[in-house]
Short mmCIF file of C-alpha atoms in Angstrom, two decimals:
data_model
loop_
_atom_site.label_atom_id
_atom_site.label_comp_id
_atom_site.label_asym_id
_atom_site.label_seq_id
_atom_site.Cartn_x
_atom_site.Cartn_y
_atom_site.Cartn_z
CA UNK A 1 -2.38 -51.51 3.18
CA UNK A 2 -3.12 -50.66 -0.45
CA UNK A 3 -6.65 -50.82 -1.81
CA UNK A 4 -7.86 -50.36 -5.40
CA UNK A 5 -9.30 -46.92 -6.24
CA UNK A 6 -7.53 -45.35 -3.24
CA UNK A 7 -4.72 -43.32 -4.86
CA UNK A 8 -1.24 -43.08 -3.30
CA UNK A 9 2.16 -41.61 -4.11
CA UNK A 10 4.42 -44.10 -5.93
CA UNK A 11 7.96 -45.17 -5.11
CA UNK A 12 10.62 -43.08 -6.83
CA UNK A 13 14.15 -44.01 -7.95
CA UNK A 14 17.32 -42.25 -6.83
CA UNK A 15 19.54 -40.73 -9.51
CA UNK A 16 22.73 -42.71 -10.10
CA UNK A 17 25.77 -41.49 -12.01
CA UNK A 18 26.54 -44.39 -14.35
CA UNK A 19 25.36 -47.78 -15.53
CA UNK A 20 26.73 -50.97 -13.95
CA UNK A 21 26.51 -54.75 -14.00
CA UNK A 22 25.39 -56.55 -10.85
CA UNK A 23 23.83 -60.00 -10.31
CA UNK A 24 21.68 -58.54 -7.52
CA UNK A 25 19.81 -56.18 -9.85
CA UNK A 26 17.27 -56.30 -12.65
CA UNK A 27 17.37 -53.51 -15.23
CA UNK A 28 14.48 -51.88 -17.12
CA UNK A 29 14.25 -49.15 -19.76
CA UNK A 30 13.35 -45.72 -18.34
CA UNK A 31 10.51 -44.46 -20.51
CA UNK A 32 10.00 -40.72 -20.99
CA UNK A 33 6.34 -40.18 -20.21
CA UNK A 34 3.88 -39.69 -17.36
CA UNK A 35 3.83 -42.04 -14.37
CA UNK A 36 0.45 -43.76 -14.17
CA UNK A 37 -0.89 -46.25 -11.61
CA UNK A 38 -3.77 -48.39 -12.86
CA UNK A 39 -6.36 -49.60 -10.31
CA UNK A 40 -8.83 -52.33 -11.28
CA UNK A 41 -11.61 -53.63 -9.05
CA UNK A 42 -14.81 -55.46 -10.02
CA UNK A 43 -14.06 -54.78 -13.69
CA UNK A 44 -13.77 -51.01 -13.21
CA UNK A 45 -10.46 -49.33 -14.12
CA UNK A 46 -9.19 -46.02 -12.76
CA UNK A 47 -5.89 -44.31 -13.66
CA UNK A 48 -3.96 -42.01 -11.31
CA UNK A 49 -0.77 -40.01 -11.86
CA UNK A 50 2.12 -39.59 -9.43
CA UNK A 51 0.31 -36.71 -7.70
CA UNK A 52 -2.78 -38.86 -7.09
CA UNK A 53 -4.79 -36.98 -9.73
CA UNK A 54 -7.30 -39.03 -11.71
CA UNK A 55 -6.34 -39.50 -15.37
CA UNK A 56 -8.94 -42.10 -16.36
CA UNK A 57 -10.78 -39.83 -18.82
CA UNK A 58 -7.60 -38.80 -20.63
CA UNK A 59 -6.73 -42.34 -21.79
CA UNK A 60 -9.98 -44.15 -22.64
CA UNK A 61 -8.31 -46.73 -24.92
CA UNK A 62 -5.98 -47.82 -22.12
CA UNK A 63 -8.77 -48.00 -19.55
CA UNK A 64 -10.93 -50.11 -21.86
CA UNK A 65 -8.13 -52.52 -22.77
CA UNK A 66 -7.06 -53.04 -19.16
CA UNK A 67 -10.65 -53.72 -18.08
CA UNK A 68 -11.06 -56.29 -20.87
CA UNK A 69 -7.63 -57.85 -20.42
CA UNK A 70 -7.53 -58.31 -16.64
CA UNK A 71 -10.08 -60.23 -14.57
CA UNK A 72 -8.35 -59.70 -11.19
CA UNK A 73 -8.59 -56.88 -8.66
CA UNK A 74 -5.18 -55.38 -9.21
CA UNK A 75 -2.93 -52.31 -8.93
CA UNK A 76 -0.25 -51.74 -11.56
CA UNK A 77 2.58 -49.21 -11.83
CA UNK A 78 3.82 -47.95 -15.16
CA UNK A 79 4.50 -45.11 -17.58
CA UNK A 80 2.17 -43.64 -20.19
CA UNK A 81 4.10 -42.75 -23.35
CA UNK A 82 3.37 -41.35 -26.81
CA UNK A 83 5.66 -42.29 -29.69
CA UNK A 84 6.84 -39.97 -32.43
CA UNK A 85 9.30 -41.28 -35.03
CA UNK A 86 9.52 -44.47 -32.94
CA UNK A 87 10.73 -42.57 -29.86
CA UNK A 88 8.80 -41.37 -26.79
CA UNK A 89 7.70 -37.74 -27.18
CA UNK A 90 6.94 -36.05 -23.87
CA UNK A 91 5.50 -32.95 -25.53
CA UNK A 92 3.04 -35.05 -27.53
CA UNK A 93 1.97 -36.99 -24.45
CA UNK A 94 1.35 -33.79 -22.48
CA UNK A 95 -1.25 -32.79 -25.07
CA UNK A 96 -3.15 -35.96 -24.15
CA UNK A 97 -2.56 -35.59 -20.43
CA UNK A 98 -3.77 -31.98 -20.24
CA UNK A 99 -6.95 -32.54 -22.28
CA UNK A 100 -10.19 -32.28 -20.30
CA UNK A 101 -12.93 -31.69 -22.87
CA UNK A 102 -14.58 -34.93 -24.02
CA UNK A 103 -14.50 -33.97 -27.70
CA UNK A 104 -10.83 -32.96 -27.47
CA UNK A 105 -9.93 -36.22 -25.74
CA UNK A 106 -11.72 -38.20 -28.47
CA UNK A 107 -9.93 -36.23 -31.21
CA UNK A 108 -6.48 -36.57 -29.60
CA UNK A 109 -7.01 -40.29 -29.03
CA UNK A 110 -6.98 -40.74 -32.78
CA UNK A 111 -4.25 -38.18 -33.46
CA UNK A 112 -1.79 -39.17 -30.68
CA UNK A 113 -1.95 -42.87 -29.78
CA UNK A 114 -0.45 -43.80 -26.42
CA UNK A 115 1.09 -46.91 -24.90
CA UNK A 116 0.88 -47.88 -21.24
CA UNK A 117 4.18 -49.52 -20.29
CA UNK A 118 3.69 -51.59 -17.11
CA UNK A 119 6.72 -52.27 -14.92
CA UNK A 120 5.36 -53.39 -11.53
CA UNK A 121 2.40 -55.00 -9.77
CA UNK A 122 1.54 -53.84 -6.24
CA UNK A 123 -1.78 -55.51 -5.37
CA UNK A 124 -3.72 -58.62 -6.42
CA UNK A 125 -7.06 -59.93 -5.15
CA UNK A 126 -6.83 -58.59 -1.60
CA UNK A 127 -3.06 -59.05 -1.23
CA UNK A 128 -0.80 -56.01 -0.80
CA UNK A 129 2.37 -57.00 -2.64
CA UNK A 130 4.58 -54.06 -1.70
CA UNK A 131 6.61 -56.08 0.81
CA UNK A 132 7.29 -58.82 -1.75
CA UNK A 133 10.76 -58.63 -3.34
CA UNK A 134 10.89 -57.00 -6.76
CA UNK A 135 11.90 -60.26 -8.47
CA UNK A 136 8.78 -62.01 -7.17
CA UNK A 137 6.52 -59.12 -8.17
CA UNK A 138 8.12 -59.03 -11.62
CA UNK A 139 7.59 -62.76 -12.17
CA UNK A 140 3.96 -62.46 -11.06
CA UNK A 141 3.35 -59.50 -13.36
CA UNK A 142 4.67 -61.34 -16.40
CA UNK A 143 2.63 -64.44 -15.59
CA UNK A 144 -0.62 -62.48 -15.30
CA UNK A 145 -0.50 -59.97 -18.15
CA UNK A 146 0.44 -60.36 -21.80
CA UNK A 147 1.27 -57.33 -23.90
CA UNK A 148 -1.60 -56.24 -26.12
CA UNK A 149 -1.74 -52.87 -27.83
CA UNK A 150 -1.87 -50.31 -26.22
CA UNK A 151 -0.59 -52.26 -23.19
CA UNK A 152 3.05 -53.37 -22.93
CA UNK A 153 4.70 -55.23 -20.06
CA UNK A 154 8.30 -54.03 -19.99
CA UNK A 155 11.25 -56.41 -20.15
CA UNK A 156 13.54 -56.91 -17.16
CA UNK A 157 17.16 -57.67 -17.97
CA UNK A 158 19.03 -59.46 -15.19
CA UNK A 159 22.58 -58.49 -14.20
CA UNK A 160 23.57 -56.65 -17.42
CA UNK A 161 22.96 -52.97 -16.84
CA UNK A 162 25.77 -51.71 -19.06
CA UNK A 163 24.44 -53.56 -22.10
CA UNK A 164 20.90 -52.27 -21.59
CA UNK A 165 22.14 -48.71 -21.08
CA UNK A 166 24.09 -48.93 -24.35
CA UNK A 167 20.89 -50.00 -26.11
CA UNK A 168 18.94 -47.14 -24.51
CA UNK A 169 21.64 -44.67 -25.50
CA UNK A 170 21.78 -45.92 -29.11
CA UNK A 171 17.99 -45.68 -29.36
CA UNK A 172 18.09 -42.17 -27.82
CA UNK A 173 15.87 -43.24 -24.93
CA UNK A 174 15.88 -41.56 -21.53
CA UNK A 175 17.96 -44.21 -19.75
CA UNK A 176 17.44 -47.21 -17.47
CA UNK A 177 16.31 -48.04 -13.94
CA UNK A 178 18.25 -50.58 -11.85
CA UNK A 179 16.04 -52.44 -9.36
CA UNK A 180 17.48 -54.55 -6.59
CA UNK A 181 15.95 -58.00 -6.91
CA UNK A 182 15.16 -58.32 -3.20
CA UNK A 183 13.84 -54.76 -2.79
CA UNK A 184 10.29 -54.09 -1.53
CA UNK A 185 8.11 -51.32 -2.97
CA UNK A 186 8.24 -48.28 -0.68
CA UNK A 187 5.10 -46.18 -1.21
CA UNK A 188 5.73 -42.41 -1.38
CA UNK A 189 9.50 -42.78 -0.86
CA UNK A 190 12.72 -42.43 -2.78
CA UNK A 191 14.79 -45.51 -2.03
CA UNK A 192 18.17 -46.88 -3.05
CA UNK A 193 16.47 -50.12 -4.09
CA UNK A 194 15.72 -48.33 -7.38
CA UNK A 195 18.50 -46.42 -9.16
CA UNK A 196 17.88 -44.25 -12.23
CA UNK A 197 20.66 -43.82 -14.78
CA UNK A 198 19.84 -41.16 -17.34
CA UNK A 199 21.21 -40.75 -20.84
CA UNK A 200 22.04 -37.08 -21.21
CA UNK A 201 23.23 -35.58 -24.47
CA UNK A 202 25.78 -32.78 -24.83
CA UNK A 203 25.79 -29.66 -26.97
CA UNK A 204 28.11 -26.70 -27.40
CA UNK A 205 26.06 -23.53 -27.76
CA UNK A 206 26.77 -19.81 -27.84
CA UNK A 207 25.47 -17.20 -25.39
CA UNK A 208 23.19 -14.66 -27.09
CA UNK A 209 21.68 -13.05 -24.00
CA UNK A 210 21.55 -13.21 -20.23
CA UNK A 211 19.67 -12.19 -17.10
CA UNK A 212 21.51 -11.21 -13.94
CA UNK A 213 20.86 -10.32 -10.30
CA UNK A 214 23.40 -8.10 -8.59
CA UNK A 215 26.60 -8.95 -10.44
CA UNK A 216 25.78 -12.63 -10.87
CA UNK A 217 24.44 -14.27 -14.04
CA UNK A 218 21.25 -16.23 -13.36
CA UNK A 219 20.11 -17.39 -16.81
CA UNK A 220 21.67 -17.71 -20.25
CA UNK A 221 19.88 -17.50 -23.60
CA UNK A 222 21.63 -19.98 -25.88
CA UNK A 223 21.81 -20.52 -29.61
CA UNK A 224 23.62 -22.28 -32.43
CA UNK A 225 24.51 -21.14 -35.94
CA UNK A 226 22.74 -22.79 -38.85
CA UNK A 227 24.24 -21.39 -42.05
CA UNK A 228 24.05 -17.64 -41.42
CA UNK A 229 21.19 -17.81 -38.92
CA UNK A 230 21.71 -17.75 -35.16
CA UNK A 231 18.96 -20.03 -33.86
CA UNK A 232 17.69 -19.85 -30.29
CA UNK A 233 17.65 -23.32 -28.66
CA UNK A 234 16.73 -22.52 -25.07
CA UNK A 235 17.82 -21.01 -21.80
CA UNK A 236 19.84 -22.49 -18.97
CA UNK A 237 20.87 -21.46 -15.48
CA UNK A 238 21.32 -24.73 -13.63
CA UNK A 239 24.95 -25.77 -13.21
CA UNK A 240 26.55 -22.34 -12.83
CA UNK A 241 28.38 -21.96 -9.53
CA UNK A 242 28.79 -18.62 -7.77
CA UNK A 243 32.33 -17.99 -8.98
CA UNK A 244 31.55 -18.82 -12.61
CA UNK A 245 28.43 -16.65 -12.54
CA UNK A 246 30.44 -13.66 -11.29
CA UNK A 247 33.25 -14.15 -13.81
CA UNK A 248 30.79 -14.65 -16.66
CA UNK A 249 29.00 -11.43 -15.74
CA UNK A 250 32.25 -9.47 -16.16
CA UNK A 251 33.01 -11.05 -19.53
CA UNK A 252 29.50 -10.49 -20.88
CA UNK A 253 29.71 -6.75 -20.13
CA UNK A 254 32.44 -6.50 -22.75
CA UNK A 255 30.34 -7.90 -25.62
CA UNK A 256 26.91 -6.33 -25.00
CA UNK A 257 24.90 -5.28 -28.05
CA UNK A 258 21.69 -3.29 -28.39
CA UNK A 259 19.61 -5.81 -30.35
CA UNK A 260 18.54 -9.45 -30.07
CA UNK A 261 21.01 -11.59 -32.08
CA UNK A 262 18.67 -14.55 -32.54
CA UNK A 263 16.85 -15.15 -35.82
CA UNK A 264 13.92 -16.57 -33.83
CA UNK A 265 13.39 -14.19 -30.91
CA UNK A 266 13.00 -16.04 -27.59
CA UNK A 267 10.04 -15.50 -25.32
CA UNK A 268 10.74 -13.66 -22.09
CA UNK A 269 8.81 -12.90 -18.95
CA UNK A 270 6.95 -9.60 -18.62
CA UNK A 271 9.23 -8.42 -15.83
CA UNK A 272 12.42 -9.92 -17.21
CA UNK A 273 15.15 -7.67 -18.55
CA UNK A 274 17.35 -9.54 -21.02
CA UNK A 275 20.75 -8.14 -22.00
CA UNK A 276 21.89 -9.19 -25.48
CA UNK A 277 25.47 -10.01 -26.39
CA UNK A 278 27.52 -10.81 -29.47
CA UNK A 279 27.51 -14.62 -29.79
CA UNK A 280 31.15 -15.36 -29.03
CA UNK A 281 31.31 -17.23 -25.70
CA UNK A 282 30.68 -20.97 -25.89
CA UNK A 283 28.89 -23.03 -23.25
CA UNK A 284 28.88 -26.81 -22.97
CA UNK A 285 25.49 -28.10 -21.79
CA UNK A 286 23.92 -31.46 -21.13
CA UNK A 287 20.23 -31.97 -21.90
CA UNK A 288 17.61 -34.70 -22.20
CA UNK A 289 16.32 -34.06 -25.73
CA UNK A 290 14.70 -31.39 -27.91
CA UNK A 291 11.06 -30.34 -27.63
CA UNK A 292 8.87 -30.27 -30.73
CA UNK A 293 9.54 -26.52 -30.85
CA UNK A 294 13.29 -27.17 -31.13
CA UNK A 295 14.33 -26.18 -27.60
CA UNK A 296 16.58 -28.23 -25.31
CA UNK A 297 14.77 -29.93 -22.43
CA UNK A 298 16.25 -29.93 -18.90
CA UNK A 299 19.57 -28.26 -19.85
CA UNK A 300 22.41 -28.18 -17.33
CA UNK A 301 25.50 -26.00 -17.82
CA UNK A 302 28.63 -28.15 -17.58
CA UNK A 303 31.31 -25.70 -18.64
CA UNK A 304 31.74 -22.13 -19.86
CA UNK A 305 34.47 -22.02 -22.51
CA UNK A 306 36.01 -18.61 -21.92
#
């Protein structure tokens, strides 16, 4: 039984390979931010993240608006986002989320405005709604709360997942979530009632350095040429299988050089030993987006182009 101001772990979606159409599902945009559950009781609002940590102080404008907007005892599920160039910026939001000093929070509130995107309602006036089907919860949510800056109630598109995914992809958003219309909300669980379809971008980069253990490559330092400069864009290790890592190690031995080839030297751990190579072997990666510093976020190696 849920109760306001008693934090809990939220339901999580399962990763799904591709978008689809299905009359049994509703589809919502997947926003790239921080998961936040809003608890309101007796006019007091508290915000908690997915790890049950209190985030009320970090977002005073959201807390104030929710308290003024909603007269019910209620628990909402949603995503806190910060926009930059009309797109969610995770790195900007993290500046808000990590702030703890009151003066810093006040300063960042003006510098980095946030939006709380609500996508579910789990409790209302003594009723735990988690066993209600998603469609019923969604209809209740939209009947109770109207969007008012910085609060937005997300749209739910019935049946047409492919169309919504195309929109998300064109807008360079993170992807979509497919929610089965008759699915309950399973606290602290990953369930097939929610499916996450991510939009991942691709990039062909060149290897400029590597770290290895034994005779197996563990991490690649990647870059791209811009005019005559070789620009570091990040490091990747995920996606390499054992055979590819061994073969790549042998090939990299043949093109080792004594100096870092990147124009912007990458940071490395104190105990890391990086071996530099002539940028000549291409790697195809998939990634979510670029950080504000210009590095790929969540890269996965898809293919080494020997």
